Amino acid sequence: MHFPAGNPAPAVWTAIWLSIVSTGFGANILIICPFFGKSLYGFHVAIARSLHTAGHQITIVHSFPEDAASENFTVIDSFLPDQRDDFSSIQIDKAIQANDILKILLWEAEAAEKDCNNIIQLEKIQKILHSKEKLFDVMIVDLITNLHECFSPIAEILDIPIIGTSTVKSWWRTDWLIGNPNNPAVIPTGYSFWSLKMKFIQRLKNSWYWTIEYLFENLFIQQKLETIYRKHFPNSSVAQRIKPSLMFVNSHQILVPRPLVPNSINIGDIHLQFQPAKQLPQNIQKFIDEAKDGVILFTFGSMLKMFDESSPELDIFIKVFSQIPQRVICKMEKKVENLPKNVMTSNWLPQRDILAHKNVVAFMTHCGISGIFEAVFEAKPLIMMPVYFDQMSNAAILEDLGVGILLDVKMLSVDKLLEALNNIVKDNKYRKQMQTVSKIVQDAPITQQESVLYWTEYIIRHKGAPHLRTIAADMPLYQYLLLDVILFLSGVFLAFVSLHTAGHQITIVHSFPEDAASENFTVIDSFLPDQRDDFSSIQIDKAIQANDILKILLWEAEAAEKDCNNVIQLEKIQKILHSKEKLFDVMIVDLMGNLHECFSPIAEILDIPIIGTSTAKSWWRTDWLIGNPNNPAIIPTGFSFWSLKMKFIQRLKNSWYWTIEYLFENLFIQQKLETIYKKHFPNSSVAQRIKPSLMFVNSHQILVPRPLVPNSINIGGIHLQFQPAKQLPQNLKKFIDEAKDGVILFTFGSMLKMFDESSPELDMFIKVFSQIPQRVIWKMEKKVENLPKNVITSNWLPQRDILAHKNVVAFITHCGLSGIFEAVFEAKPLIMMPVYFDQMSNAAILEDLGVGILLDVKMLSVEKLLEALNNIVKDNKYRKQMQTVSKIVQDAPITQQESVLYWTEYIIRHKGAPHLRTIAADMPLYQYLLLDVILFLSGVFLAFVYLSLWLCKKLFKRKTRSKKSMNYDSKKIK
């Protein structure tokens, strides 16, 4: 359901929609929000209300109890009065003084430990734990603080999955829990004061903070957790605890365009969608309505008290406010004497409702995430004065976005504050940029409420959805960083040395022209007959023999170079390039081939953004183009023959393949591209080429649960949604209908010809097929003599339509992605015989999923094939598992077609959407891998070692001389 930017659905319609999209079951959901703070509470209540509106029963544990909205909304109070009073006494100036990473970590741990002990011991929680009934279906718990995994055993006892929440941007703690890549080269820690564009010294400090966080987590927090577990849950252990199945994060990709695993879901601004702005209290309404020069709202939120009366900062604010024509509404806990007439104070303010007023011209804020979203939603520019934790990096990122002015509270002065306020009010660029950002944030295919509802029900439906979990989340750091591989290679080295249906007009250039579907669908043929004949002559056995990484890369480059030269020189393309009219709004181009960036200058000339596509799983080439992390420790290359669970030797080989691919790209492909550019586009250069704004990838998270940047969109199986299975030709239908023992489909797709008549494999298949009761439909380019009676062949087969027939019991395939999705969609188990490229890892991953049997074509025998066929047909576990996988793949909040339409229009609407692009995509590899930081630290360490040795040597010499001198003197005395 798509609501246009700037026109959010009214709450009533959203409520109706939620009741419609809910799957119809009323689940029981336990929500634990242990951390104090009104804004944090508001985030969780919005989640709770979203689920409750859809008919689910909610039990919520939090520290700000309110009357339950209905009999299906139960509140358990977790906050004792003395705790609330103690927390509210924290002053901003004290928080500033305590802004030290270790102090904050220890303070958080201490507070979280109290949360754990208090909540677990609550009478109502103990009743839940000792109940013999099935009370809940899922538990949602705030995991922002580093000890809140103390609640994991509750889910273990209740035998339910956990959904975690993070009330701030996804940070180191929540990232490690679900396997989000958290590279200190590109992602500022919550304690840093810089944006995504970090210089060397910032990356150095960021790495230091990251190291402190990692050590603190593993040396301190894990021990604390173990103590809590021993006290309250003696049968549980930290090592065996349940990890969250999914994470709801209070963020948006515009704040941090970064790769996220499929079970990390941004739902920032959900509280705004659930509760529209309300009528203001009469006194505030009158104060704002009568403000001719506008109003500035000044508040540091609900979690911090304003500066103390004796603090110099308070005096600065009063002096500045007295010099500006705007009225100021300020949140102050205590009454302040001698305030200027243009200032109103209150110990509580309806922040969101004030920001919604048209007379509000600016917002002075500490940059808490809830306040940020409220300001963005209402398009109010910011004066940012962060105090601690995530506020620091929030402010730096927002300054980078151009929506406000950042001030350091520690360095505040009357002149600086006055200048900032005058600039924010008078310079319209901040307001305009905030309006742009506001439209982007509100532009989404579904609302955050719908997202919460869908993903919560998804986790319940799929029993924790373990298929979403990346292998990286449970991998030791040394393996994830390939330290064992690097150590091994270092040892070796040392030894060696020593969109048409939505009404858009389409022009498509491809190699299989067909009649245009309408006058708005134009086809340009790019494939010459001799090329088509040449390609179709490739035999499977030849492809198997040529399955060498360098040969394949060179063959692809040669083929791609022909594509480039042919397509660019086409008469119709040249007409497009020389037209003075605005012909297109966006260009979609297949970037799977390693030279297909040759078409980028076309977009540059037409002044339009590029959307890339990858017809295979996202791989090294497409990953590097948009900044997806492609860690060879967890992601098999397209040329590997293993799944995601790689052992040491596999990670070693995978790293070797990755290195070859990287060197090939930078030493060969870039030069080839430069040659093509010089020939066809002399005014363009490889260094300045347009990069894709977005990538459509023919994949699904069940194949590779991995982190993806926000502009990498999986649309695997889209061809199935667009074209439902059709009626079979009469001869095929009759053959399948009459098959009492079922039918096996055997095809290696459209890109490869079957084995040659002289090949031993052909004879092997014929022998095996003659020994099974099932009928076989076999794609063969040439007629084969003496086939068994249960086998029919054809040089073309309607593969998808055959797989849709209920009598088909198995599919023998080379594991091309289109065929995989067709088999998954129709829930047909597989016999997998991959030949080359991505087919190898596809097959290994599918074997791991338990949906088929993997055979090595090079090692094939009659016995192995016969055994595999008998197992796939007789053992029902493969069919059952494929049915489970089929349900998962078809379970999505929107269809792939809707996704393509939404994201294509999104890129056009937002002029290429540069805000989606991660900084990592344009960062040199040495910076991304922190090699400069590592080199610097290594130099410092070596210098320290050298100086220490030099100093020891000097001291030793001095001591020796002193001894000799003493001996000499004693001899003289004698």
mmCIF file of C-alpha atoms in Angstrom, residues 393-545:
data_model
loop_
_atom_site.group_PDB
_atom_site.id
_atom_site.type_symbol
_atom_site.label_atom_id
_atom_site.label_comp_id
_atom_site.label_asym_id
_atom_site.label_seq_id
_atom_site.Cartn_x
_atom_site.Cartn_y
_atom_site.Cartn_z
ATOM 1 C CA SER A 393 26.616 11.203 15.409
ATOM 2 C CA ASN A 394 22.929 12.032 14.739
ATOM 3 C CA ALA A 395 23.820 15.728 14.753
ATOM 4 C CA ALA A 396 26.903 15.291 12.558
ATOM 5 C CA ILE A 397 24.892 13.290 9.993
ATOM 6 C CA LEU A 398 22.068 15.865 9.951
ATOM 7 C CA GLU A 399 24.603 18.670 9.498
ATOM 8 C CA ASP A 400 25.949 16.744 6.501
ATOM 9 C CA LEU A 401 22.403 16.508 5.132
ATOM 10 C CA GLY A 402 22.186 20.307 5.304
ATOM 11 C CA VAL A 403 19.081 20.504 7.507
ATOM 12 C CA GLY A 404 20.564 22.371 10.437
ATOM 13 C CA ILE A 405 23.494 23.968 12.238
ATOM 14 C CA LEU A 406 25.628 22.027 14.720
ATOM 15 C CA LEU A 407 26.908 23.690 17.897
ATOM 16 C CA ASP A 408 29.224 22.237 20.536
ATOM 17 C CA VAL A 409 27.551 22.766 23.947
ATOM 18 C CA LYS A 410 30.972 22.806 25.637
ATOM 19 C CA MET A 411 32.135 25.703 23.397
ATOM 20 C CA LEU A 412 28.880 27.699 23.406
ATOM 21 C CA SER A 413 28.958 31.520 23.408
ATOM 22 C CA VAL A 414 26.450 34.329 22.888
ATOM 23 C CA ASP A 415 27.957 35.211 19.493
ATOM 24 C CA LYS A 416 27.932 31.629 18.170
ATOM 25 C CA LEU A 417 24.366 30.922 19.282
ATOM 26 C CA LEU A 418 23.036 34.261 18.005
ATOM 27 C CA GLU A 419 24.714 33.776 14.623
ATOM 28 C CA ALA A 420 23.325 30.240 14.347
ATOM 29 C CA LEU A 421 19.759 31.344 15.174
ATOM 30 C CA ASN A 422 19.873 34.218 12.687
ATOM 31 C CA ASN A 423 21.217 31.922 9.964
ATOM 32 C CA ILE A 424 18.677 29.151 10.563
ATOM 33 C CA VAL A 425 15.767 31.614 10.382
ATOM 34 C CA LYS A 426 16.956 33.902 7.569
ATOM 35 C CA ASP A 427 18.770 31.469 5.249
ATOM 36 C CA ASN A 428 16.020 29.569 3.451
ATOM 37 C CA LYS A 429 18.388 26.771 2.314
ATOM 38 C CA TYR A 430 17.946 24.891 5.610
ATOM 39 C CA ARG A 431 14.145 24.908 5.386
ATOM 40 C CA LYS A 432 14.185 23.875 1.705
ATOM 41 C CA GLN A 433 16.596 21.016 2.366
ATOM 42 C CA MET A 434 14.535 19.861 5.350
ATOM 43 C CA GLN A 435 11.432 19.847 3.122
ATOM 44 C CA THR A 436 13.303 17.624 0.648
ATOM 45 C CA VAL A 437 14.427 15.268 3.423
ATOM 46 C CA SER A 438 10.882 15.224 4.838
ATOM 47 C CA LYS A 439 9.471 14.059 1.488
ATOM 48 C CA ILE A 440 12.129 11.335 1.242
ATOM 49 C CA VAL A 441 11.444 10.001 4.749
ATOM 50 C CA GLN A 442 7.687 9.859 4.107
ATOM 51 C CA ASP A 443 8.161 8.145 0.732
ATOM 52 C CA ALA A 444 7.749 4.415 1.431
ATOM 53 C CA PRO A 445 6.007 1.458 -0.247
ATOM 54 C CA ILE A 446 4.243 0.567 3.029
ATOM 55 C CA THR A 447 3.834 2.414 6.332
ATOM 56 C CA GLN A 448 5.961 1.586 9.365
ATOM 57 C CA GLN A 449 2.856 0.211 11.109
ATOM 58 C CA GLU A 450 2.208 -2.174 8.224
ATOM 59 C CA SER A 451 5.868 -3.180 8.337
ATOM 60 C CA VAL A 452 5.700 -3.960 12.081
ATOM 61 C CA LEU A 453 2.526 -5.979 11.598
ATOM 62 C CA TYR A 454 3.833 -7.915 8.599
ATOM 63 C CA TRP A 455 7.234 -8.799 10.077
ATOM 64 C CA THR A 456 5.877 -9.710 13.528
ATOM 65 C CA GLU A 457 3.348 -12.080 11.960
ATOM 66 C CA TYR A 458 6.082 -13.359 9.601
ATOM 67 C CA ILE A 459 8.278 -14.341 12.572
ATOM 68 C CA ILE A 460 5.336 -16.112 14.232
ATOM 69 C CA ARG A 461 4.254 -17.850 10.993
ATOM 70 C CA HIS A 462 7.743 -19.124 10.234
ATOM 71 C CA LYS A 463 8.609 -20.107 13.825
ATOM 72 C CA GLY A 464 11.372 -17.576 14.347
ATOM 73 C CA ALA A 465 12.340 -17.450 10.636
ATOM 74 C CA PRO A 466 15.864 -18.894 11.079
ATOM 75 C CA HIS A 467 16.325 -18.621 7.295
ATOM 76 C CA LEU A 468 16.661 -14.821 7.709
ATOM 77 C CA ARG A 469 19.666 -15.167 10.014
ATOM 78 C CA THR A 470 23.041 -14.538 8.403
ATOM 79 C CA ILE A 471 25.836 -16.980 9.198
ATOM 80 C CA ALA A 472 27.924 -13.930 10.218
ATOM 81 C CA ALA A 473 25.814 -13.418 13.368
ATOM 82 C CA ASP A 474 27.102 -16.661 14.893
ATOM 83 C CA MET A 475 30.647 -16.580 13.530
ATOM 84 C CA PRO A 476 33.670 -15.848 15.768
ATOM 85 C CA LEU A 477 35.221 -12.470 15.002
ATOM 86 C CA TYR A 478 38.528 -14.012 13.902
ATOM 87 C CA GLN A 479 36.699 -16.007 11.211
ATOM 88 C CA TYR A 480 34.505 -13.077 10.138
ATOM 89 C CA LEU A 481 37.619 -10.898 9.715
ATOM 90 C CA LEU A 482 39.398 -13.819 7.982
ATOM 91 C CA LEU A 483 42.206 -13.540 10.545
ATOM 92 C CA ASP A 484 42.827 -17.296 10.382
ATOM 93 C CA VAL A 485 43.061 -17.114 6.578
ATOM 94 C CA ILE A 486 45.347 -14.057 6.750
ATOM 95 C CA LEU A 487 47.528 -15.757 9.384
ATOM 96 C CA PHE A 488 47.792 -18.883 7.250
ATOM 97 C CA LEU A 489 48.646 -16.899 4.096
ATOM 98 C CA SER A 490 51.176 -14.833 6.066
ATOM 99 C CA GLY A 491 52.854 -18.067 7.141
ATOM 100 C CA VAL A 492 52.878 -19.376 3.574
ATOM 101 C CA PHE A 493 54.274 -16.074 2.323
ATOM 102 C CA LEU A 494 57.036 -15.981 4.950
ATOM 103 C CA ALA A 495 57.968 -19.555 4.146
ATOM 104 C CA PHE A 496 57.954 -18.728 0.445
ATOM 105 C CA VAL A 497 60.134 -15.677 0.945
ATOM 106 C CA SER A 498 62.279 -17.288 3.202
ATOM 107 C CA LEU A 499 7.986 -1.179 -15.220
ATOM 108 C CA HIS A 500 5.293 -1.121 -18.261
ATOM 109 C CA THR A 501 2.009 -2.219 -16.528
ATOM 110 C CA ALA A 502 1.935 0.915 -14.362
ATOM 111 C CA GLY A 503 1.536 3.154 -17.454
ATOM 112 C CA HIS A 504 5.203 3.970 -18.068
ATOM 113 C CA GLN A 505 6.663 4.148 -21.574
ATOM 114 C CA ILE A 506 9.344 1.504 -22.110
ATOM 115 C CA THR A 507 12.184 1.299 -24.645
ATOM 116 C CA ILE A 508 14.075 -1.984 -24.238
ATOM 117 C CA VAL A 509 17.297 -3.072 -25.946
ATOM 118 C CA HIS A 510 17.754 -6.851 -25.841
ATOM 119 C CA SER A 511 18.791 -9.872 -27.865
ATOM 120 C CA PHE A 512 15.467 -11.707 -28.177
ATOM 121 C CA PRO A 513 13.088 -9.233 -29.877
ATOM 122 C CA GLU A 514 9.360 -9.844 -29.761
ATOM 123 C CA ASP A 515 6.315 -7.879 -30.904
ATOM 124 C CA ALA A 516 5.782 -4.812 -28.749
ATOM 125 C CA ALA A 517 2.958 -5.285 -26.278
ATOM 126 C CA SER A 518 1.609 -1.786 -26.992
ATOM 127 C CA GLU A 519 2.518 1.459 -28.654
ATOM 128 C CA ASN A 520 4.320 2.409 -25.411
ATOM 129 C CA PHE A 521 6.596 -0.650 -25.535
ATOM 130 C CA THR A 522 9.466 -0.282 -28.034
ATOM 131 C CA VAL A 523 11.983 -3.071 -28.725
ATOM 132 C CA ILE A 524 15.472 -2.517 -30.167
ATOM 133 C CA ASP A 525 17.228 -5.723 -31.260
ATOM 134 C CA SER A 526 20.838 -5.957 -30.047
ATOM 135 C CA PHE A 527 21.676 -9.502 -31.136
ATOM 136 C CA LEU A 528 23.049 -10.360 -34.581
ATOM 137 C CA PRO A 529 22.131 -13.814 -35.999
ATOM 138 C CA ASP A 530 25.734 -15.060 -36.113
ATOM 139 C CA GLN A 531 26.165 -14.209 -32.423
ATOM 140 C CA ARG A 532 22.998 -16.083 -31.498
ATOM 141 C CA ASP A 533 24.091 -19.162 -33.436
ATOM 142 C CA ASP A 534 27.582 -18.975 -31.974
ATOM 143 C CA PHE A 535 26.324 -18.741 -28.399
ATOM 144 C CA SER A 536 23.734 -21.498 -28.666
ATOM 145 C CA SER A 537 26.422 -23.941 -29.798
ATOM 146 C CA ILE A 538 28.021 -24.116 -26.318
ATOM 147 C CA GLN A 539 27.828 -27.681 -25.027
ATOM 148 C CA ILE A 540 27.515 -28.554 -21.338
ATOM 149 C CA ASP A 541 30.613 -30.769 -21.418
ATOM 150 C CA LYS A 542 32.668 -27.896 -22.884
ATOM 151 C CA ALA A 543 31.352 -25.527 -20.225
ATOM 152 C CA ILE A 544 32.372 -28.029 -17.522
ATOM 153 C CA GLN A 545 35.900 -28.300 -18.937
#
